[in-house]
Amino acid sequence: MAISCSVQGFPLQTAFRTAAFAPALRTVVKMSATAGSRISYESLAIKPPEHPTYDLKGIIKLALAEDAGDRGDVTCKATIPSDMAVEAYFLAKEDGIIAGIALAEMIFREIDPSLKVEWCRNDGDFVHKGLQFGKVHGRAYNIVVAERVVLNFMQRMSGIATLTKAMANAAYPAYMLETRKTAPALRLVDKWAVLIGGGRNHRMGLFDMVMIKDNHISAAGGVTGALKAVDLYLEQNSLQMEVEVETRTLEEVEEVLHYSSQTKTSLTRIMLDNMVVPLPNGDVDISMLKEAVQMINGRYETEASGNVTLDTVHKIGQSGVTYISSGSLTHSVKALDISLKIDTELALKVGKRTGRA
């Protein structure tokens, strides 16, 4: 049975740049496991960000074990014959950007490598409410056991990708970044979803970029002291990496620029924190931000942070900053409503009755 992927008549939201739609059903390229628990991502169009110690396969196993407990799925054991084969269909219950297709493949393969999964959308594509965008065929028991874990990842990732796409489009020509405000143990997954949504990744963790923030500045006795300490540390340890310093006032921006004009420094980016001032009418004043950008005058990358919302990001993006960062991309995500149904006819009927299909 072919999946209908008709897109006629769906409402395009102005915040989205709609990706090209695949004209026919396709099978997602399988990813190969490498030595130990490592996974090869070479076949993926949008690869997850790199992390030296993150074990994505281990996270999948943990999520499945959390669900299975010490008895497994007692309901499936009671109701589903072990040899029953079915097809189940992925159904979008609202418009958005789909993400987590590649991760879903990994989860199904972990449960049962014989399951066959096909899609008519790619990670990063737009889906509209009511669209059947994929199917999985094989043992019903294993499909239902995998269902919730697959959907939990896909719904969260798709919610992040959907918001990221809207904010990244509005922020242009600035680039949209997330932060480290991710769900514990899901940082790589959350940041992967940002990439799928068209954003860019900020530092992965504490190890891959020096980021001098307010507490570091206070402990070091000021902006200049913190920059000197970082430059000395990197030199003594023969380290080369990006360095960002947070500034909160135009005086701090001037101090950074004075230090860098007098000293060889590893500084690469200046954060302009809370220089977007909210106004009573809901608008924002970006005059301070623009003045800071003009002071820096292209000598360093710039990053606007604070008071960034879908309503304000476009105006902030016109200030001349290189990047705009927002923790809301991951810490306040609204999951995209997706289901996986064996009886799609009944699911669509119920969905239409409740306005969710």
Short mmCIF file of C-alpha atoms in Angstrom, two decimals:
data_model
loop_
_atom_site.label_atom_id
_atom_site.label_comp_id
_atom_site.label_asym_id
_atom_site.label_seq_id
_atom_site.Cartn_x
_atom_site.Cartn_y
_atom_site.Cartn_z
CA MET A 1 0.00 0.00 0.00
CA ALA A 2 1.49 3.35 -1.03
CA ILE A 3 1.57 6.29 1.34
CA SER A 4 -0.30 9.34 0.11
CA CYS A 5 1.99 12.34 0.24
CA SER A 6 -0.23 14.84 -1.48
CA VAL A 7 0.55 18.38 -0.43
CA GLN A 8 -2.14 20.19 -2.38
CA GLY A 9 -3.95 22.83 -0.41
CA PHE A 10 -1.84 22.85 2.73
CA PRO A 11 -1.34 26.28 4.34
CA LEU A 12 2.23 27.55 4.11
CA GLN A 13 3.18 29.56 7.17
CA THR A 14 5.19 32.61 6.15
CA ALA A 15 7.89 31.79 8.69
CA PHE A 16 8.84 28.59 6.83
CA ARG A 17 10.96 28.16 3.75
CA THR A 18 9.36 24.94 2.49
CA ALA A 19 11.84 22.23 1.54
CA ALA A 20 11.53 20.29 -1.72
CA PHE A 21 9.07 17.43 -1.41
CA ALA A 22 10.04 13.91 -2.39
CA PRO A 23 7.70 12.80 -5.20
CA ALA A 24 7.50 9.17 -4.14
CA LEU A 25 8.01 6.83 -1.26
CA ARG A 26 11.61 6.02 -0.54
CA THR A 27 13.57 3.81 1.80
CA VAL A 28 15.88 5.65 4.15
CA VAL A 29 19.52 4.65 3.76
CA LYS A 30 20.50 2.43 6.66
CA MET A 31 23.29 3.48 9.01
CA SER A 32 25.96 0.98 9.88
CA ALA A 33 27.16 0.25 13.39
CA THR A 34 30.91 0.49 13.90
CA ALA A 35 33.19 -0.89 16.58
CA GLY A 36 31.61 -0.99 20.04
CA SER A 37 28.55 1.19 20.43
CA ARG A 38 29.58 3.82 17.89
CA ILE A 39 27.31 4.61 14.94
CA SER A 40 28.39 5.73 11.47
CA TYR A 41 26.59 8.85 10.25
CA GLU A 42 28.22 9.03 6.83
CA SER A 43 24.97 8.31 4.95
CA LEU A 44 22.98 11.06 6.68
CA ALA A 45 22.16 14.29 4.86
CA ILE A 46 22.06 16.20 8.16
CA LYS A 47 24.55 14.65 10.56
CA PRO A 48 24.38 15.08 14.34
CA PRO A 49 26.95 17.40 15.89
CA GLU A 50 30.19 15.87 17.12
CA HIS A 51 30.81 15.00 20.76
CA PRO A 52 33.87 13.08 22.01
CA THR A 53 32.09 11.00 24.67
CA TYR A 54 28.37 11.02 23.79
CA ASP A 55 26.92 7.55 23.23
CA LEU A 56 23.76 7.94 21.15
CA LYS A 57 23.21 4.19 20.95
CA GLY A 58 23.48 4.06 24.73
CA ILE A 59 20.83 6.79 25.05
CA ILE A 60 18.51 4.75 22.80
CA LYS A 61 19.06 1.64 24.91
CA LEU A 62 18.43 3.61 28.10
CA ALA A 63 15.15 5.01 26.74
CA LEU A 64 13.97 1.53 25.73
CA ALA A 65 15.02 0.01 29.05
CA GLU A 66 13.23 2.78 30.93
CA ASP A 67 10.02 1.80 29.13
CA ALA A 68 10.45 -1.96 29.40
CA GLY A 69 11.36 -2.13 33.08
CA ASP A 70 11.92 -5.65 34.40
CA ARG A 71 8.93 -7.32 32.65
CA GLY A 72 8.73 -5.84 29.18
CA ASP A 73 5.47 -4.77 27.56
CA VAL A 74 2.86 -6.78 29.46
CA THR A 75 0.00 -5.39 27.35
CA CYS A 76 1.62 -6.42 24.07
CA LYS A 77 2.40 -9.85 25.50
CA ALA A 78 -1.26 -10.25 26.40
CA THR A 79 -2.86 -8.90 23.22
CA ILE A 80 -0.54 -9.24 20.21
CA PRO A 81 0.36 -12.65 18.72
CA SER A 82 4.13 -12.96 18.44
CA ASP A 83 4.00 -13.85 14.74
CA MET A 84 1.56 -11.11 13.64
CA ALA A 85 2.90 -8.80 10.90
CA VAL A 86 1.38 -5.36 10.27
CA GLU A 87 2.01 -1.99 8.66
CA ALA A 88 1.85 1.10 10.85
CA TYR A 89 1.79 4.64 9.49
CA PHE A 90 3.28 7.88 10.79
CA LEU A 91 0.66 10.63 10.84
CA ALA A 92 1.33 14.34 11.30
CA LYS A 93 -1.35 15.91 13.48
CA GLU A 94 -0.18 19.49 12.95
CA ASP A 95 1.93 21.50 10.54
CA GLY A 96 5.66 21.68 11.18
CA ILE A 97 9.18 20.59 10.32
CA ILE A 98 9.80 16.89 10.72
CA ALA A 99 12.94 15.78 12.56
CA GLY A 100 14.11 12.51 14.07
CA ILE A 101 13.58 10.27 11.04
CA ALA A 102 17.18 9.05 11.14
CA LEU A 103 16.98 8.52 14.90
CA ALA A 104 13.71 6.59 14.49
CA GLU A 105 15.56 4.25 12.12
CA MET A 106 18.15 3.59 14.82
CA ILE A 107 15.50 2.82 17.43
CA PHE A 108 13.55 0.43 15.23
CA ARG A 109 16.79 -1.33 14.31
CA GLU A 110 17.72 -1.65 17.99
CA ILE A 111 14.34 -3.30 18.70
CA ASP A 112 14.15 -5.49 15.58
CA PRO A 113 16.58 -5.24 12.62
CA SER A 114 14.04 -7.00 10.37
CA LEU A 115 11.55 -4.09 10.55
CA LYS A 116 11.22 -2.24 7.24
CA VAL A 117 10.84 1.54 7.50
CA GLU A 118 9.97 3.81 4.58
CA TRP A 119 9.37 7.56 4.34
CA CYS A 120 8.09 10.10 1.87
CA ARG A 121 9.72 12.95 3.78
CA ASN A 122 13.27 13.71 4.90
CA ASP A 123 14.51 15.25 8.12
CA GLY A 124 13.98 18.99 7.73
CA ASP A 125 10.97 18.76 5.39
CA PHE A 126 7.65 20.47 6.03
CA VAL A 127 4.69 18.23 6.93
CA HIS A 128 1.09 19.33 7.11
CA LYS A 129 -1.68 18.16 9.41
CA GLY A 130 -3.18 14.89 8.20
CA LEU A 131 -0.16 13.76 6.17
CA GLN A 132 0.93 10.13 6.33
CA PHE A 133 4.66 10.63 5.88
CA GLY A 134 6.12 7.20 6.67
CA LYS A 135 5.40 3.60 7.47
CA VAL A 136 6.99 0.67 9.28
CA HIS A 137 6.30 -2.98 8.37
CA GLY A 138 7.06 -6.09 10.39
CA ARG A 139 6.20 -7.80 13.66
CA ALA A 140 3.35 -5.93 15.32
CA TYR A 141 4.69 -6.65 18.79
CA ASN A 142 8.03 -4.95 18.12
CA ILE A 143 6.46 -2.00 16.32
CA VAL A 144 4.17 -1.24 19.26
CA VAL A 145 7.00 -1.70 21.79
CA ALA A 146 9.12 0.84 19.88
CA GLU A 147 6.23 3.25 19.22
CA ARG A 148 6.38 5.55 22.25
CA VAL A 149 10.16 5.86 22.39
CA VAL A 150 10.29 6.65 18.66
CA LEU A 151 7.53 9.24 18.98
CA ASN A 152 8.98 10.84 22.11
CA PHE A 153 12.23 11.54 20.28
CA MET A 154 10.57 12.56 17.00
CA GLN A 155 8.00 14.85 18.59
CA ARG A 156 10.59 16.68 20.68
CA MET A 157 13.06 16.97 17.81
CA SER A 158 10.34 18.11 15.41
CA GLY A 159 9.15 20.75 17.87
CA ILE A 160 12.70 22.10 18.16
CA ALA A 161 13.20 22.01 14.39
CA THR A 162 9.89 23.77 13.75
CA LEU A 163 10.67 26.67 16.09
CA THR A 164 14.25 26.85 14.85
CA LYS A 165 13.12 27.07 11.21
CA ALA A 166 10.74 29.94 12.01
CA MET A 167 13.31 31.85 14.07
CA ALA A 168 16.20 31.21 11.65
CA ASN A 169 14.16 32.54 8.74
CA ALA A 170 13.11 35.61 10.71
CA ALA A 171 16.65 36.26 12.00
CA TYR A 172 18.23 36.45 8.53
CA PRO A 173 20.88 37.65 7.74
CA ALA A 174 22.01 36.75 11.27
CA TYR A 175 22.46 33.07 12.11
CA MET A 176 20.34 31.42 14.80
CA LEU A 177 22.03 29.51 17.64
CA GLU A 178 20.75 27.44 20.53
CA THR A 179 22.49 27.31 23.94
CA ARG A 180 23.40 24.64 26.51
CA LYS A 181 19.85 24.86 27.92
CA THR A 182 18.99 21.37 26.70
CA ALA A 183 17.30 18.39 28.33
CA PRO A 184 19.79 16.47 30.52
CA ALA A 185 21.42 13.62 28.55
CA LEU A 186 19.69 14.75 25.32
CA ARG A 187 22.07 17.56 24.35
CA LEU A 188 23.30 15.97 21.13
CA VAL A 189 19.73 15.08 20.13
CA ASP A 190 18.43 18.59 20.86
CA LYS A 191 21.30 20.24 19.00
CA TRP A 192 20.85 17.84 16.08
CA ALA A 193 17.24 19.01 15.84
CA VAL A 194 18.43 22.62 15.67
CA LEU A 195 20.63 21.75 12.69
CA ILE A 196 17.71 19.97 11.02
CA GLY A 197 15.61 23.11 11.52
CA GLY A 198 18.17 25.29 9.76
CA GLY A 199 19.93 26.74 12.80
CA ARG A 200 23.56 26.51 13.78
CA ASN A 201 25.11 25.00 16.90
CA HIS A 202 26.68 26.96 19.69
CA ARG A 203 29.34 25.18 21.76
CA MET A 204 28.49 21.59 22.56
CA GLY A 205 29.66 21.77 26.15
CA LEU A 206 32.28 23.16 28.50
CA PHE A 207 35.15 21.56 26.59
CA ASP A 208 35.01 22.83 22.99
CA MET A 209 34.96 26.62 23.37
CA VAL A 210 36.07 29.16 25.96
CA MET A 211 33.04 31.21 26.91
CA ILE A 212 33.76 33.91 29.48
CA LYS A 213 30.47 34.76 31.18
CA ASP A 214 29.46 37.06 34.02
CA ASN A 215 30.51 34.73 36.86
CA HIS A 216 33.94 34.17 35.30
CA ILE A 217 34.36 37.92 34.90
CA SER A 218 33.38 38.54 38.54
CA ALA A 219 35.76 35.83 39.80
CA ALA A 220 38.63 37.14 37.64
CA GLY A 221 38.17 40.73 38.78
CA GLY A 222 36.80 42.12 35.55
CA VAL A 223 36.70 41.66 31.78
CA THR A 224 40.40 42.39 31.23
CA GLY A 225 41.47 40.03 34.00
CA ALA A 226 39.33 37.23 32.59
CA LEU A 227 40.69 37.69 29.04
CA LYS A 228 44.29 37.76 30.30
CA ALA A 229 43.73 34.57 32.29
CA VAL A 230 42.21 32.78 29.30
CA ASP A 231 44.98 33.83 26.93
CA LEU A 232 47.61 32.66 29.43
CA TYR A 233 45.83 29.32 30.00
CA LEU A 234 45.55 28.57 26.29
CA GLU A 235 49.20 29.47 25.70
CA GLN A 236 50.48 27.39 28.61
CA ASN A 237 48.44 24.37 27.52
CA SER A 238 49.12 24.75 23.77
CA LEU A 239 45.39 24.95 23.05
CA GLN A 240 43.73 26.59 20.08
CA MET A 241 39.98 27.12 20.26
CA GLU A 242 37.35 29.80 19.86
CA VAL A 243 37.02 32.30 22.68
CA GLU A 244 33.90 34.32 23.43
CA VAL A 245 33.46 36.97 26.09
CA GLU A 246 30.15 38.26 27.42
CA THR A 247 29.64 42.01 27.63
CA ARG A 248 26.69 43.69 29.31
CA THR A 249 27.45 47.37 28.78
CA LEU A 250 29.04 49.53 26.12
CA GLU A 251 31.82 50.24 28.62
CA GLU A 252 32.62 46.52 28.76
CA VAL A 253 32.64 46.37 24.95
CA GLU A 254 35.13 49.26 24.95
CA GLU A 255 37.26 47.49 27.56
CA VAL A 256 37.40 44.33 25.43
CA LEU A 257 38.36 46.30 22.34
CA HIS A 258 41.04 48.21 24.24
CA TYR A 259 42.54 44.97 25.60
CA SER A 260 42.55 43.31 22.19
CA SER A 261 44.19 46.37 20.59
CA GLN A 262 47.06 46.23 23.08
CA THR A 263 47.58 42.47 23.36
CA LYS A 264 47.72 39.41 21.14
CA THR A 265 44.55 37.53 22.09
CA SER A 266 42.65 34.37 21.16
CA LEU A 267 39.33 36.23 21.30
CA THR A 268 37.01 35.40 18.37
CA ARG A 269 33.53 36.54 19.43
CA ILE A 270 31.89 39.14 21.64
CA MET A 271 28.50 38.42 23.19
CA LEU A 272 26.23 41.44 23.55
CA ASP A 273 24.02 40.35 26.40
CA ASN A 274 20.68 42.01 27.18
CA MET A 275 21.38 44.94 24.88
CA VAL A 276 17.93 44.36 23.40
CA VAL A 277 15.62 46.39 25.62
CA PRO A 278 11.92 45.42 25.82
CA LEU A 279 9.39 48.25 25.50
CA PRO A 280 5.95 48.51 27.16
CA ASN A 281 4.20 48.13 23.78
CA GLY A 282 5.81 44.73 23.18
CA ASP A 283 8.42 46.04 20.75
CA VAL A 284 12.16 46.15 21.50
CA ASP A 285 14.75 48.91 21.37
CA ILE A 286 17.93 47.70 19.64
CA SER A 287 19.79 51.03 19.59
CA MET A 288 22.31 49.89 22.22
CA LEU A 289 22.90 46.65 20.34
CA LYS A 290 23.48 48.50 17.06
CA GLU A 291 25.92 50.90 18.73
CA ALA A 292 27.90 47.96 20.12
CA VAL A 293 28.03 46.30 16.69
CA GLN A 294 29.28 49.56 15.17
CA MET A 295 31.96 49.86 17.86
CA ILE A 296 33.23 46.36 17.11
CA ASN A 297 33.09 47.14 13.39
CA GLY A 298 33.67 43.60 12.14
CA ARG A 299 36.85 42.97 14.15
CA TYR A 300 35.13 40.05 15.90
CA GLU A 301 32.03 37.96 15.47
CA THR A 302 29.11 39.27 17.49
CA GLU A 303 26.29 37.45 19.26
CA ALA A 304 23.07 38.99 20.54
CA SER A 305 21.54 37.31 23.58
CA GLY A 306 18.55 38.13 25.77
CA ASN A 307 14.93 39.09 24.99
CA VAL A 308 14.98 36.96 21.85
CA THR A 309 11.54 35.72 20.78
CA LEU A 310 9.83 34.87 17.51
CA ASP A 311 8.32 38.37 17.64
CA THR A 312 11.62 40.20 18.25
CA VAL A 313 14.20 38.12 16.38
CA HIS A 314 13.66 39.75 12.98
CA LYS A 315 14.39 43.23 14.31
CA ILE A 316 17.44 41.93 16.20
CA GLY A 317 18.67 40.28 13.00
CA GLN A 318 18.70 43.65 11.25
CA SER A 319 21.19 45.10 13.77
CA GLY A 320 24.25 43.70 12.05
CA VAL A 321 25.06 40.98 14.59
CA THR A 322 26.62 37.74 13.30
CA TYR A 323 24.63 35.42 15.55
CA ILE A 324 21.51 35.45 17.71
CA SER A 325 21.27 32.87 20.50
CA SER A 326 18.14 31.71 22.28
CA GLY A 327 17.73 29.06 24.96
CA SER A 328 14.03 28.85 24.12
CA LEU A 329 14.80 26.74 21.05
CA THR A 330 15.43 23.79 23.36
CA HIS A 331 14.39 24.60 26.93
CA SER A 332 10.79 25.59 26.16
CA VAL A 333 10.07 23.35 23.19
CA LYS A 334 6.49 22.46 22.25
CA ALA A 335 6.45 18.94 20.85
CA LEU A 336 5.03 18.49 17.37
CA ASP A 337 1.99 16.20 17.46
CA ILE A 338 2.76 12.96 15.59
CA SER A 339 1.23 9.50 15.89
CA LEU A 340 2.02 5.98 14.67
CA LYS A 341 -1.13 3.99 13.86
CA ILE A 342 -1.89 0.53 12.54
CA ASP A 343 -5.55 1.42 11.85
CA THR A 344 -5.04 4.70 10.02
CA GLU A 345 -8.63 4.92 8.81
CA LEU A 346 -9.96 5.00 12.35
CA ALA A 347 -7.12 7.28 13.49
CA LEU A 348 -7.99 9.84 10.80
CA LYS A 349 -11.67 9.63 11.70
CA VAL A 350 -10.94 10.28 15.39
CA GLY A 351 -8.41 12.97 14.46
CA LYS A 352 -10.94 14.87 12.36
CA ARG A 353 -13.47 14.62 15.15
CA THR A 354 -11.00 16.19 17.61
CA GLY A 355 -9.42 18.64 15.13
CA ARG A 356 -6.02 16.91 15.25
CA ALA A 357 -5.86 15.45 11.72
#
